[in-house]
Short mmCIF file of C-alpha atoms in Angstrom, two decimals:
data_model
loop_
_atom_site.label_atom_id
_atom_site.label_comp_id
_atom_site.label_asym_id
_atom_site.label_seq_id
_atom_site.Cartn_x
_atom_site.Cartn_y
_atom_site.Cartn_z
CA MET A 1 -22.20 18.44 24.33
CA LYS A 2 -22.52 15.10 23.47
CA THR A 3 -18.66 13.09 22.64
CA LYS A 4 -19.38 12.04 18.80
CA ARG A 5 -16.44 9.17 18.38
CA ILE A 6 -15.16 7.28 16.44
CA LEU A 7 -12.88 5.28 15.34
CA ILE A 8 -10.41 4.90 12.68
CA VAL A 9 -9.16 1.23 11.68
CA GLU A 10 -6.68 1.08 9.04
CA ASP A 11 -3.43 0.10 7.85
CA GLN A 12 -2.13 2.60 6.35
CA ALA A 13 -0.46 5.32 8.24
CA ASP A 14 -0.62 7.86 4.75
CA ILE A 15 -4.38 6.54 4.16
CA ARG A 16 -5.07 7.07 8.44
CA LYS A 17 -4.34 10.76 8.02
CA LEU A 18 -6.46 11.86 5.31
CA ILE A 19 -8.98 10.77 7.26
CA ARG A 20 -8.12 12.62 10.31
CA MET A 21 -7.50 15.18 8.43
CA THR A 22 -11.00 15.43 6.68
CA LEU A 23 -12.48 14.40 9.80
CA ASP A 24 -11.29 17.76 11.44
CA PHE A 25 -13.57 18.57 9.36
CA GLY A 26 -16.67 17.98 11.81
CA ASP A 27 -16.72 18.71 15.73
CA TYR A 28 -15.40 14.48 16.33
CA GLU A 29 -13.65 12.47 18.95
CA LEU A 30 -11.39 10.67 17.14
CA HIS A 31 -9.89 7.64 17.50
CA GLU A 32 -6.98 4.94 15.66
CA ALA A 33 -5.97 1.44 15.31
CA ASP A 34 -3.80 0.29 12.58
CA ASN A 35 -5.24 -3.10 12.97
CA GLY A 36 -8.00 -5.59 13.03
CA ASP A 37 -7.24 -6.82 16.45
CA SER A 38 -6.26 -3.55 17.83
CA GLY A 39 -9.25 -1.92 16.29
CA TYR A 40 -11.52 -4.48 17.79
CA ASN A 41 -9.93 -3.91 21.15
CA LEU A 42 -10.04 -0.43 20.66
CA ALA A 43 -13.31 -0.52 19.84
CA LEU A 44 -14.72 -2.32 23.33
CA THR A 45 -12.83 0.08 25.25
CA VAL A 46 -13.68 3.92 23.00
CA ALA A 47 -17.41 2.38 22.19
CA PRO A 48 -17.37 4.42 19.63
CA HIS A 49 -20.58 5.30 16.97
CA ILE A 50 -18.84 5.11 14.14
CA ILE A 51 -16.41 3.37 12.92
CA LEU A 52 -14.37 3.17 9.64
CA LEU A 53 -12.77 -0.29 9.11
CA ASP A 54 -10.39 -1.28 6.50
CA VAL A 55 -11.18 -4.84 5.15
CA MET A 56 -7.80 -5.74 4.57
CA MET A 57 -5.27 -5.91 7.05
CA PRO A 58 -2.56 -7.92 8.60
CA GLY A 59 -3.13 -9.91 11.33
CA SER A 60 -5.25 -12.18 12.72
CA MET A 61 -8.75 -10.60 12.37
CA ASP A 62 -8.63 -8.43 8.61
CA GLY A 63 -11.96 -5.86 9.04
CA LEU A 64 -14.67 -8.45 7.89
CA GLN A 65 -14.25 -10.25 10.61
CA VAL A 66 -14.12 -7.38 13.28
CA CYS A 67 -17.12 -6.18 11.69
CA GLU A 68 -18.64 -9.41 12.17
CA LYS A 69 -17.56 -9.74 15.62
CA LEU A 70 -18.63 -6.95 17.13
CA LYS A 71 -22.12 -7.12 15.57
CA LYS A 72 -22.79 -10.14 16.79
CA ASN A 73 -22.57 -8.19 20.58
CA PRO A 74 -25.42 -7.00 21.37
CA ASP A 75 -23.77 -4.30 23.26
CA TYR A 76 -21.95 -2.84 19.29
CA ALA A 77 -25.43 -4.57 16.88
CA ARG A 78 -26.16 -0.77 16.53
CA THR A 79 -22.72 0.70 15.99
CA LYS A 80 -22.21 2.54 12.61
CA ILE A 81 -19.76 0.17 10.40
CA ILE A 82 -18.28 2.03 7.39
CA MET A 83 -16.01 -0.54 5.47
CA LEU A 84 -13.33 0.67 2.58
CA THR A 85 -12.40 -1.13 0.35
CA ALA A 86 -9.40 -1.40 -1.86
CA ARG A 87 -11.85 -3.56 -4.26
CA GLY A 88 -14.47 -2.83 -6.47
CA GLN A 89 -15.88 -6.45 -5.90
CA GLN A 90 -18.46 -7.35 -5.23
CA SER A 91 -17.89 -9.81 -3.34
CA ASP A 92 -16.06 -7.91 -1.19
CA ILE A 93 -19.29 -6.14 -0.73
CA ASP A 94 -21.41 -8.69 -0.26
CA THR A 95 -19.18 -9.86 2.43
CA GLY A 96 -19.20 -6.74 4.49
CA LEU A 97 -23.10 -5.97 3.65
CA LYS A 98 -23.71 -9.79 5.25
CA VAL A 99 -21.74 -9.60 8.51
CA GLY A 100 -23.43 -6.68 8.94
CA ALA A 101 -21.33 -3.43 7.63
CA ASN A 102 -24.13 -0.53 7.66
CA SER A 103 -21.95 0.74 4.15
CA TYR A 104 -18.65 0.27 2.03
CA MET A 105 -16.53 3.39 0.16
CA ILE A 106 -14.31 1.93 -2.68
CA LYS A 107 -11.06 3.30 -2.08
CA PRO A 108 -10.03 6.01 -3.94
CA PHE A 109 -12.46 7.46 -1.63
CA SER A 110 -13.94 10.39 -1.79
CA PRO A 111 -13.05 12.49 1.24
CA LEU A 112 -16.68 14.45 0.72
CA GLU A 113 -19.16 10.92 0.59
CA LEU A 114 -17.42 9.93 3.86
CA MET A 115 -18.09 13.86 5.43
CA ASP A 116 -22.06 12.85 4.14
CA THR A 117 -22.18 9.97 5.54
CA ILE A 118 -20.79 10.68 8.67
CA ASP A 119 -23.36 13.38 9.17
CA LYS A 120 -26.14 10.98 7.44
CA TYR A 121 -25.27 8.70 10.62
CA PHE A 122 -24.49 10.54 13.88
CA ALA A 123 -28.18 12.50 12.07
CA GLU A 124 -30.34 8.58 12.80
CA ILE A 125 -27.80 7.86 16.07
CA GLU A 126 -29.20 11.67 17.32
CA ALA A 127 -32.76 11.20 16.00
CA THR A 128 -32.67 7.26 18.05
CA GLY A 129 -31.24 9.56 21.17
CA ALA A 130 -28.14 7.05 21.34
CA LEU A 131 -25.32 9.69 21.68
CA VAL A 132 -24.14 9.33 24.38
CA MET B 1 31.59 10.01 -16.90
CA ASN B 2 35.05 7.38 -17.41
CA ALA B 3 35.61 5.03 -20.03
CA GLN B 4 34.05 1.71 -18.09
CA MET B 5 30.99 3.48 -16.74
CA LYS B 6 30.28 4.61 -19.98
CA ILE B 7 30.49 1.07 -21.39
CA PHE B 8 28.55 -0.56 -18.66
CA PHE B 9 26.03 2.16 -18.90
CA ASP B 10 25.69 1.52 -22.67
CA SER B 11 24.92 -1.60 -22.22
CA LEU B 12 22.20 -1.94 -20.22
CA SER B 13 18.48 -2.02 -22.48
CA ASP B 14 17.32 1.36 -19.83
CA GLY B 15 17.99 4.50 -20.35
CA VAL B 16 19.57 6.48 -18.16
CA ALA B 17 19.93 10.02 -17.95
CA ILE B 18 21.54 12.62 -15.80
CA VAL B 19 19.74 15.90 -15.09
CA ASN B 20 21.30 18.17 -12.99
CA LYS B 21 18.50 20.92 -10.97
CA GLU B 22 17.45 22.87 -12.99
CA GLY B 23 16.85 19.86 -15.67
CA ILE B 24 19.83 20.12 -17.73
CA VAL B 25 21.18 17.15 -19.27
CA GLN B 26 24.67 15.36 -17.50
CA TYR B 27 24.40 11.97 -19.31
CA VAL B 28 22.02 9.89 -21.41
CA ASN B 29 23.79 6.73 -22.49
CA THR B 30 22.92 5.51 -25.21
CA PRO B 31 19.29 3.48 -25.40
CA GLY B 32 18.30 7.20 -24.09
CA VAL B 33 18.95 8.64 -26.85
CA VAL B 34 16.80 7.18 -28.80
CA VAL B 35 13.96 7.09 -26.46
CA PHE B 36 14.11 10.75 -24.41
CA SER B 37 15.85 12.64 -27.81
CA ALA B 38 17.45 13.94 -24.88
CA LYS B 39 21.06 15.75 -25.62
CA ILE B 40 24.13 16.65 -23.28
CA GLY B 41 23.64 20.01 -21.78
CA VAL B 42 20.47 20.94 -23.22
CA ALA B 43 17.31 20.69 -20.78
CA PHE B 44 15.28 17.46 -21.09
CA PRO B 45 13.25 17.24 -23.89
CA ASP B 46 9.73 16.38 -21.60
CA PRO B 47 8.50 18.42 -19.01
CA ARG B 48 7.08 16.57 -17.45
CA ILE B 49 10.67 15.21 -16.22
CA LEU B 50 11.55 19.01 -15.52
CA LYS B 51 8.66 19.06 -13.02
CA GLY B 52 9.60 16.68 -11.16
CA VAL B 53 12.85 17.44 -10.79
CA ARG B 54 11.77 20.88 -9.20
CA ASP B 55 8.84 18.28 -7.38
CA LEU B 56 11.69 16.71 -5.36
CA ILE B 57 13.72 19.83 -4.81
CA ALA B 58 10.38 21.32 -3.35
CA GLY B 59 9.90 18.15 -1.21
CA PHE B 60 6.62 16.94 -2.97
CA GLY B 61 6.78 13.30 -3.59
CA LYS B 62 8.73 10.77 -2.39
CA ALA B 63 11.61 9.34 -4.76
CA PRO B 64 11.39 7.31 -6.82
CA LEU B 65 8.83 9.01 -9.08
CA ASN B 66 6.99 7.25 -11.32
CA ILE B 67 6.80 9.05 -14.43
CA PRO B 68 4.52 7.61 -17.82
CA LEU B 69 6.21 9.51 -20.81
CA PRO B 70 3.82 9.79 -23.51
CA MET B 71 4.30 7.53 -26.86
CA GLN B 72 5.72 9.64 -29.73
CA ALA B 73 3.67 9.74 -32.71
CA GLY B 74 3.94 7.21 -34.90
CA ASN B 75 5.68 4.97 -32.64
CA PRO B 76 4.84 2.68 -30.65
CA VAL B 77 6.92 2.11 -27.72
CA GLY B 78 5.33 3.33 -24.35
CA CYS B 79 7.44 3.75 -21.08
CA MET B 80 7.57 4.55 -17.57
CA ALA B 81 10.52 6.78 -16.26
CA LYS B 82 11.31 6.96 -12.47
CA LEU B 83 13.00 9.90 -11.62
CA MET B 84 15.50 9.92 -7.72
CA PRO B 85 18.09 11.71 -6.72
CA LEU B 86 21.68 10.80 -6.03
CA PRO B 87 23.91 11.15 -3.96
CA ILE B 88 26.16 13.68 -5.78
CA ALA B 89 24.51 16.87 -4.71
CA ASP B 90 21.81 18.02 -7.45
CA GLN B 91 21.75 15.77 -9.87
CA TYR B 92 19.21 13.41 -10.43
CA ALA B 93 18.87 9.82 -12.33
CA VAL B 94 15.82 9.47 -15.48
CA VAL B 95 16.01 5.86 -16.10
CA THR B 96 13.15 4.26 -17.93
CA GLN B 97 11.66 1.05 -18.91
CA LEU B 98 10.34 1.04 -22.43
CA LEU B 99 6.71 -0.74 -21.40
CA THR B 100 7.21 -2.46 -24.64
CA GLU B 101 9.68 -5.04 -24.09
CA LYS B 102 7.45 -6.77 -21.01
CA GLN B 103 4.86 -6.55 -23.59
CA PHE B 104 6.50 -8.50 -25.81
CA TYR B 105 7.31 -11.39 -23.21
CA GLU B 106 3.89 -11.39 -22.10
CA MET B 107 2.15 -12.33 -25.35
CA THR B 108 5.07 -14.47 -25.74
CA LEU B 109 3.90 -16.24 -22.95
CA LYS B 110 0.22 -16.13 -23.44
CA ASN B 111 0.85 -17.83 -27.14
CA PHE B 112 2.65 -20.27 -25.40
CA TYR B 113 0.24 -21.48 -22.98
CA GLU B 114 -2.45 -21.07 -25.36
CA PHE B 115 -0.59 -23.45 -27.91
CA ILE B 116 -1.00 -26.09 -24.89
CA ARG B 117 -4.32 -25.10 -23.95
CA ILE B 118 -6.03 -25.67 -27.05
CA ASP B 119 -4.00 -27.68 -29.80
CA LEU B 120 -1.81 -29.72 -27.88
CA SER B 121 -4.83 -30.45 -24.94
CA LYS B 122 -6.57 -33.03 -27.37
CA PRO B 123 -3.59 -34.83 -28.42
CA ILE B 124 -2.06 -35.67 -25.04
CA HIS B 125 -5.68 -37.09 -23.43
CA GLN B 126 -5.86 -38.92 -26.89
CA PHE B 127 -2.02 -40.35 -26.43
CA ALA B 128 -2.39 -41.60 -22.22
CA GLN B 129 -6.19 -43.22 -23.48
CA GLN B 130 -4.49 -45.52 -26.20
CA LEU B 131 -1.84 -45.63 -24.05
CA GLY B 132 -3.81 -46.85 -21.03
CA LEU B 133 -5.96 -49.73 -23.57
CA LEU B 134 -2.41 -51.30 -23.98
CA ALA B 135 -2.34 -51.69 -20.33
CA ASP B 136 -3.41 -54.76 -19.74
CA GLU B 137 -2.23 -56.43 -22.62
CA LYS B 138 1.05 -58.97 -23.15
CA LEU B 139 3.53 -57.02 -25.04
CA PRO B 140 6.15 -57.61 -26.50
CA SER B 141 9.29 -56.53 -24.90
CA GLU B 142 10.45 -53.64 -27.34
CA VAL B 143 7.18 -52.61 -27.45
CA GLN B 144 6.24 -52.86 -23.96
CA ARG B 145 9.33 -50.61 -23.30
CA LEU B 146 8.28 -48.08 -25.70
CA VAL B 147 4.95 -48.34 -24.00
CA GLU B 148 6.38 -46.93 -20.81
CA SER B 149 8.34 -44.42 -22.76
CA GLY B 150 5.31 -43.51 -24.00
CA ASN B 151 3.74 -43.38 -20.74
CA THR B 152 5.77 -41.09 -18.73
CA ILE B 153 6.31 -38.74 -22.04
CA SER B 154 2.32 -38.69 -21.40
CA GLU B 155 2.53 -38.17 -18.04
CA ARG B 156 4.94 -35.32 -18.70
CA LEU B 157 3.13 -33.49 -20.96
CA GLN B 158 -0.50 -33.11 -18.90
CA ARG B 159 1.59 -31.68 -16.37
CA ILE B 160 3.12 -29.38 -18.64
CA GLU B 161 -0.26 -28.51 -19.48
CA MET B 162 -1.52 -28.54 -16.21
CA LEU B 163 1.10 -25.56 -15.77
CA ALA B 164 -0.02 -23.63 -18.32
CA GLU B 165 -3.99 -24.09 -17.45
CA LEU B 166 -2.74 -22.62 -14.21
CA PHE B 167 0.06 -19.73 -15.27
CA GLY B 168 -2.86 -19.02 -18.76
CA THR B 169 -5.91 -17.95 -16.49
CA SER B 170 -4.80 -17.47 -13.40
CA PRO B 171 -2.34 -14.78 -11.51
CA LEU B 172 0.52 -15.77 -9.07
CA VAL B 173 -0.36 -13.74 -6.68
CA ASP B 174 -3.73 -12.81 -5.77
CA GLN B 175 -4.94 -10.96 -2.57
CA GLU B 176 -8.40 -12.25 -2.85
CA ARG B 177 -9.58 -13.14 0.79
CA LEU B 178 -9.59 -16.58 1.59
CA LEU B 179 -10.40 -18.87 3.73
CA PHE B 180 -8.96 -22.54 4.66
CA GLU B 181 -12.91 -24.10 4.24
CA SER B 182 -14.47 -23.38 1.44
CA MET B 183 -10.35 -23.85 0.18
CA ILE B 184 -10.32 -27.33 1.63
CA THR B 185 -13.95 -28.54 0.81
CA GLU B 186 -12.74 -27.66 -2.87
CA ALA B 187 -9.53 -29.23 -3.28
CA LEU B 188 -11.32 -32.43 -1.34
CA ASN B 189 -13.85 -33.08 -4.02
CA ALA B 190 -10.97 -32.09 -7.00
CA GLU B 191 -9.52 -35.18 -5.27
CA ARG B 192 -12.59 -37.29 -4.26
CA ARG B 193 -11.96 -39.88 -7.13
CA GLN B 194 -8.32 -40.63 -5.97
CA LEU B 195 -9.88 -40.95 -2.42
CA GLU B 196 -12.44 -43.29 -3.00
CA SER B 197 -10.55 -45.06 -5.29
CA ARG B 198 -8.15 -45.53 -2.21
CA GLY B 199 -11.16 -45.87 0.26
CA LEU B 200 -9.40 -43.55 2.26
CA GLU B 201 -11.76 -41.90 4.95
CA VAL B 202 -11.29 -38.28 5.99
CA TYR B 203 -11.19 -36.83 9.24
CA LEU B 204 -11.36 -33.14 9.14
CA GLU B 205 -10.73 -31.54 12.75
CA GLY B 206 -10.76 -27.92 13.41
CA LEU B 207 -12.06 -26.38 10.29
CA ASP B 208 -14.55 -23.47 11.42
CA ALA B 209 -16.20 -20.55 10.94
CA GLU B 210 -13.43 -18.60 13.41
CA LEU B 211 -10.33 -19.74 11.05
CA PRO B 212 -8.96 -16.15 10.23
CA PRO B 213 -8.62 -15.70 6.52
CA VAL B 214 -5.90 -15.56 4.65
CA TYR B 215 -5.51 -13.50 1.13
CA GLY B 216 -4.02 -14.75 -1.75
CA SER B 217 -4.92 -16.34 -4.89
CA ARG B 218 -7.74 -18.77 -4.57
CA THR B 219 -6.18 -20.85 -7.68
CA TRP B 220 -2.88 -21.24 -7.27
CA LEU B 221 -3.36 -21.97 -3.01
CA THR B 222 -6.33 -25.15 -3.51
CA ARG B 223 -4.16 -26.05 -6.44
CA ALA B 224 -1.30 -26.76 -3.65
CA LEU B 225 -4.07 -28.33 -1.41
CA ARG B 226 -4.74 -30.55 -3.82
CA GLU B 227 -1.46 -31.68 -4.63
CA LEU B 228 -1.03 -32.25 -0.87
CA ILE B 229 -4.60 -34.25 -0.31
CA ASN B 230 -3.35 -36.26 -3.73
CA ASN B 231 -0.03 -37.07 -2.58
CA ALA B 232 -0.70 -37.59 0.70
CA ALA B 233 -4.18 -39.79 -0.63
CA ARG B 234 -1.29 -42.23 -3.25
CA HIS B 235 1.10 -43.21 -0.61
CA ALA B 236 -1.57 -43.92 2.41
CA THR B 237 -2.04 -47.54 2.77
CA GLN B 238 -5.35 -48.79 1.05
CA LYS B 239 -8.36 -48.41 3.23
CA SER B 240 -6.58 -45.92 6.44
CA ARG B 241 -7.60 -42.41 7.35
CA LEU B 242 -6.46 -39.08 6.00
CA GLU B 243 -6.42 -36.54 8.83
CA ILE B 244 -6.63 -33.18 8.19
CA SER B 245 -6.50 -29.85 11.20
CA LEU B 246 -6.03 -27.14 11.39
CA ARG B 247 -5.45 -24.31 13.22
CA CYS B 248 -4.00 -20.54 14.26
CA THR B 249 -1.67 -19.28 15.88
CA GLY B 250 -2.68 -15.76 16.02
CA THR B 251 -0.55 -14.71 13.16
CA HIS B 252 -0.26 -18.33 11.00
CA VAL B 253 -3.00 -20.24 9.97
CA ILE B 254 -1.24 -23.97 10.13
CA LEU B 255 -2.83 -26.92 8.47
CA SER B 256 -1.50 -30.28 8.91
CA LEU B 257 -2.23 -33.67 7.00
CA ARG B 258 -1.21 -37.06 8.40
CA ASN B 259 -1.95 -39.85 6.33
CA HIS B 260 -0.88 -43.85 7.12
CA GLY B 261 1.24 -45.33 4.85
CA GLN B 262 4.40 -46.42 3.82
CA PHE B 263 7.06 -44.51 1.31
CA ALA B 264 10.60 -44.65 0.67
CA SER B 265 12.35 -42.47 3.68
CA LYS B 266 10.63 -39.16 5.67
CA HIS B 267 14.00 -38.46 4.42
CA LEU B 268 13.79 -38.58 0.90
CA LEU B 269 10.36 -37.23 1.08
CA LYS B 270 11.94 -33.85 2.96
CA LYS B 271 14.30 -33.86 -0.04
CA LYS B 272 11.81 -34.45 -2.64
CA LEU B 273 9.99 -30.83 -1.75
CA PHE B 274 12.68 -29.07 -3.10
CA VAL B 275 12.96 -30.96 -6.60
CA PRO B 276 11.57 -29.15 -9.59
CA PHE B 277 8.74 -31.14 -10.17
CA ASN B 278 9.71 -32.94 -13.18
CA LEU B 279 12.76 -33.69 -11.59
CA VAL B 280 11.61 -35.37 -9.12
CA GLU B 281 11.06 -39.18 -10.95
CA ASP B 282 14.39 -38.86 -12.01
CA TYR B 283 15.56 -38.04 -8.91
CA ILE B 284 13.78 -40.99 -7.40
CA LYS B 285 15.37 -43.28 -10.12
CA ASP B 286 19.04 -42.13 -9.16
CA ARG B 287 18.47 -43.08 -6.25
CA LYS B 288 17.28 -46.39 -6.43
CA PHE B 289 14.27 -45.87 -5.14
CA SER B 290 10.37 -46.73 -6.72
CA THR B 291 7.09 -45.95 -5.19
CA SER B 292 5.64 -49.05 -7.52
CA LYS B 293 7.25 -50.73 -5.05
CA VAL B 294 6.53 -49.77 -1.74
CA PRO B 295 3.31 -52.22 -0.85
CA GLY B 296 -0.49 -51.18 -1.45
CA MET B 297 0.83 -47.71 -2.70
CA ALA B 298 -0.88 -45.91 -5.56
CA ALA B 299 0.44 -46.17 -9.19
CA LYS B 300 1.63 -42.57 -10.30
CA GLY B 301 -0.54 -39.73 -10.85
CA PRO B 302 -0.23 -36.74 -12.95
CA GLY B 303 -0.84 -34.92 -10.74
CA LEU B 304 2.11 -31.23 -10.68
CA GLY B 305 3.24 -32.90 -6.98
CA LEU B 306 5.09 -31.30 -3.69
CA PRO B 307 7.60 -29.48 -5.31
CA ILE B 308 4.88 -26.44 -6.85
CA CYS B 309 2.58 -26.98 -3.47
CA HIS B 310 6.40 -25.42 -1.73
CA GLN B 311 6.66 -23.56 -4.38
CA ILE B 312 3.01 -22.15 -4.14
CA LEU B 313 2.86 -21.50 -0.33
CA HIS B 314 6.46 -20.21 -0.85
CA LEU B 315 5.31 -17.17 -3.08
CA HIS B 316 1.93 -17.19 -0.82
CA GLY B 317 5.17 -16.19 2.44
CA GLY B 318 4.53 -19.33 3.75
CA ARG B 319 5.92 -22.49 4.29
CA MET B 320 5.58 -26.45 3.62
CA SER B 321 7.28 -29.04 6.15
CA ILE B 322 7.41 -32.47 7.39
CA ILE B 323 7.40 -32.62 10.31
CA GLU B 324 8.39 -37.24 12.03
CA GLY B 325 5.12 -38.90 12.76
CA ASP B 326 4.27 -41.74 15.65
CA GLY B 327 6.11 -44.49 14.00
CA ASP B 328 7.27 -45.17 10.80
CA GLU B 329 4.53 -45.02 9.06
CA ILE B 330 2.77 -41.85 9.77
CA ILE B 331 3.81 -39.02 7.67
CA GLU B 332 2.70 -35.43 8.84
CA PHE B 333 3.30 -32.24 6.80
CA ASN B 334 2.27 -29.13 8.09
CA LEU B 335 1.19 -26.01 5.90
CA GLU B 336 1.86 -22.80 7.43
CA LEU B 337 0.10 -19.53 6.18
CA ALA B 338 0.28 -15.95 7.69
CA THR B 339 -2.97 -15.06 8.44
CA GLY B 340 -4.37 -11.86 7.14
CA ALA B 341 -3.96 -9.11 4.05
CA PRO B 342 0.04 -8.48 3.18
CA VAL B 343 1.04 -5.29 4.42
CA GLN B 344 1.06 -2.68 1.87
CA ASP B 345 3.55 -0.67 1.28
CA THR B 346 2.72 2.80 3.01
CA GLN B 347 4.63 5.00 1.74
CA THR B 348 3.35 6.82 -0.79
CA LEU B 349 -0.55 7.83 -0.85
CA ASP B 350 -2.26 6.46 -4.33
CA ALA B 351 -1.83 9.66 -6.48
CA GLU B 352 -5.74 9.33 -7.62
CA GLN B 353 -6.39 9.14 -4.14
CA ALA B 354 -4.56 12.37 -3.36
CA GLN B 355 -6.14 14.01 -6.06
CA ARG B 356 -9.15 13.24 -4.86
CA TYR B 357 -8.51 14.23 -1.85
CA ALA B 358 -6.90 17.68 -2.91
CA HIS B 359 -10.53 18.37 -4.88
CA ASP B 360 -12.57 17.71 -2.16
CA MET B 361 -10.74 19.68 0.17
CA VAL B 362 -11.82 22.29 -1.48
CA ALA B 363 -15.33 21.58 -1.94
CA LEU B 364 -15.18 20.84 1.91
CA MET B 365 -13.63 24.49 2.75
CA GLN B 366 -15.63 26.15 0.19
CA ARG B 367 -18.87 24.30 1.94
CA MET B 368 -17.14 25.78 5.75
CA GLN B 369 -17.28 28.91 4.73
CA ALA B 370 -20.50 29.12 3.53
CA ALA B 371 -21.87 28.04 7.01
CA LYS B 372 -19.74 30.31 8.60
CA ALA B 373 -21.33 33.44 6.64
CA ALA B 374 -24.96 31.85 7.02
CA GLN B 375 -23.73 31.60 10.61
CA ALA B 376 -22.60 35.04 10.03
CA ALA B 377 -26.13 36.38 8.87
CA ASP B 378 -27.83 34.31 11.28
CA LYS B 379 -26.42 37.00 13.95
CA LYS B 380 -27.11 39.80 12.31
#
């Protein structure tokens, strides 16, 4: 069976734990990072199929910059990126989509909706034969 | 409780009560009697507090618990209670904050800002215009002194108006995602007239899309940049260069602004950063300096000045410094802001998120059970 890899990039430990507990319902290989810089580097190392990316993070790269950098890299242009934002501001959402995010979820997010989105993306990835 | 401690607790404006692990009130101060209607020796009258005590004993939630208490009928007072364990075994403190007190001050400030912005703004500007008409007139010395006093008053009123505009319309601390490129462009555009009147050429360096964002209040940080540019422009020699450069150290973005000009003293300028804005001119006069005596220097403007720029940066976790430039005629300001969002409090999961999680977990479990049942049925 092919491994479905998900990377969680989120600075709040409680939210990371919550996402991990939610994703434990599925059969995924999970990786975690607590800031943009390490998240970006980990993405290059583990080549996840899906990245859950917090927008606001301390450090020299926030979620939007990580997303933009990855999407500019042809090897990661097809990686599905779900932005997690604490603010429902339209400007954040617009910027997220502009830099290539596939979708966004506003915190407090619904774990059920998250699972559904991830299932939908893995179905798409499998359909294109990109699950390696 | 001894008499002095009782006086101390009774003098607080917040309600304070101490309950044991059964929720029986052990102590309540005078404001607490009014707010909680609590009585010593009797269970605390609000079931939310009793539940909070049971939750803390059972290890659910982290102290302090924030518990909103409902408003009593006919009483407009709302309050938020904080519940926390005391170092004394099995004792818990309940502390309340009356929301009305906060609301009262917020309303008072809002009214003050609105008064300045709406009622005073027009007369302030009319006064400044009228004084401007007298600027080139040959006036008797006593009238001249009156005009000078009027100019001082007018300038300070304009500063107050600017502050009211800022305070009244924008929160001091915000978490907007800010890119330096747009902030600098906005600040330069706002100060265009000042820059043009001084014939200054602006050189920008390092302003690229790779610069990490900073998080804060767009209004306030742009204002800080404006003040910095305005100050540099006013103190620069006419038709000289104003150099703005940006660089990132990984954790911080540093904006350096260099102007070629003459100022009385770098030492004085450094001190000026820490003087409240409305005292700066007095501070300079006290030390026998006058900016108007510096050749080629623009007249005083109605800006809020470097001290407020310094305060804005300080509130955003940044700092401002002056470093020695090349030679006596170059002043370089360094403005430093941390990159990325401020570190979040990760101690407590947001209550709404926790509720949503609990709700969805039930649905996810049901979904799994249904899937298992379907698999078992298929096997049969």
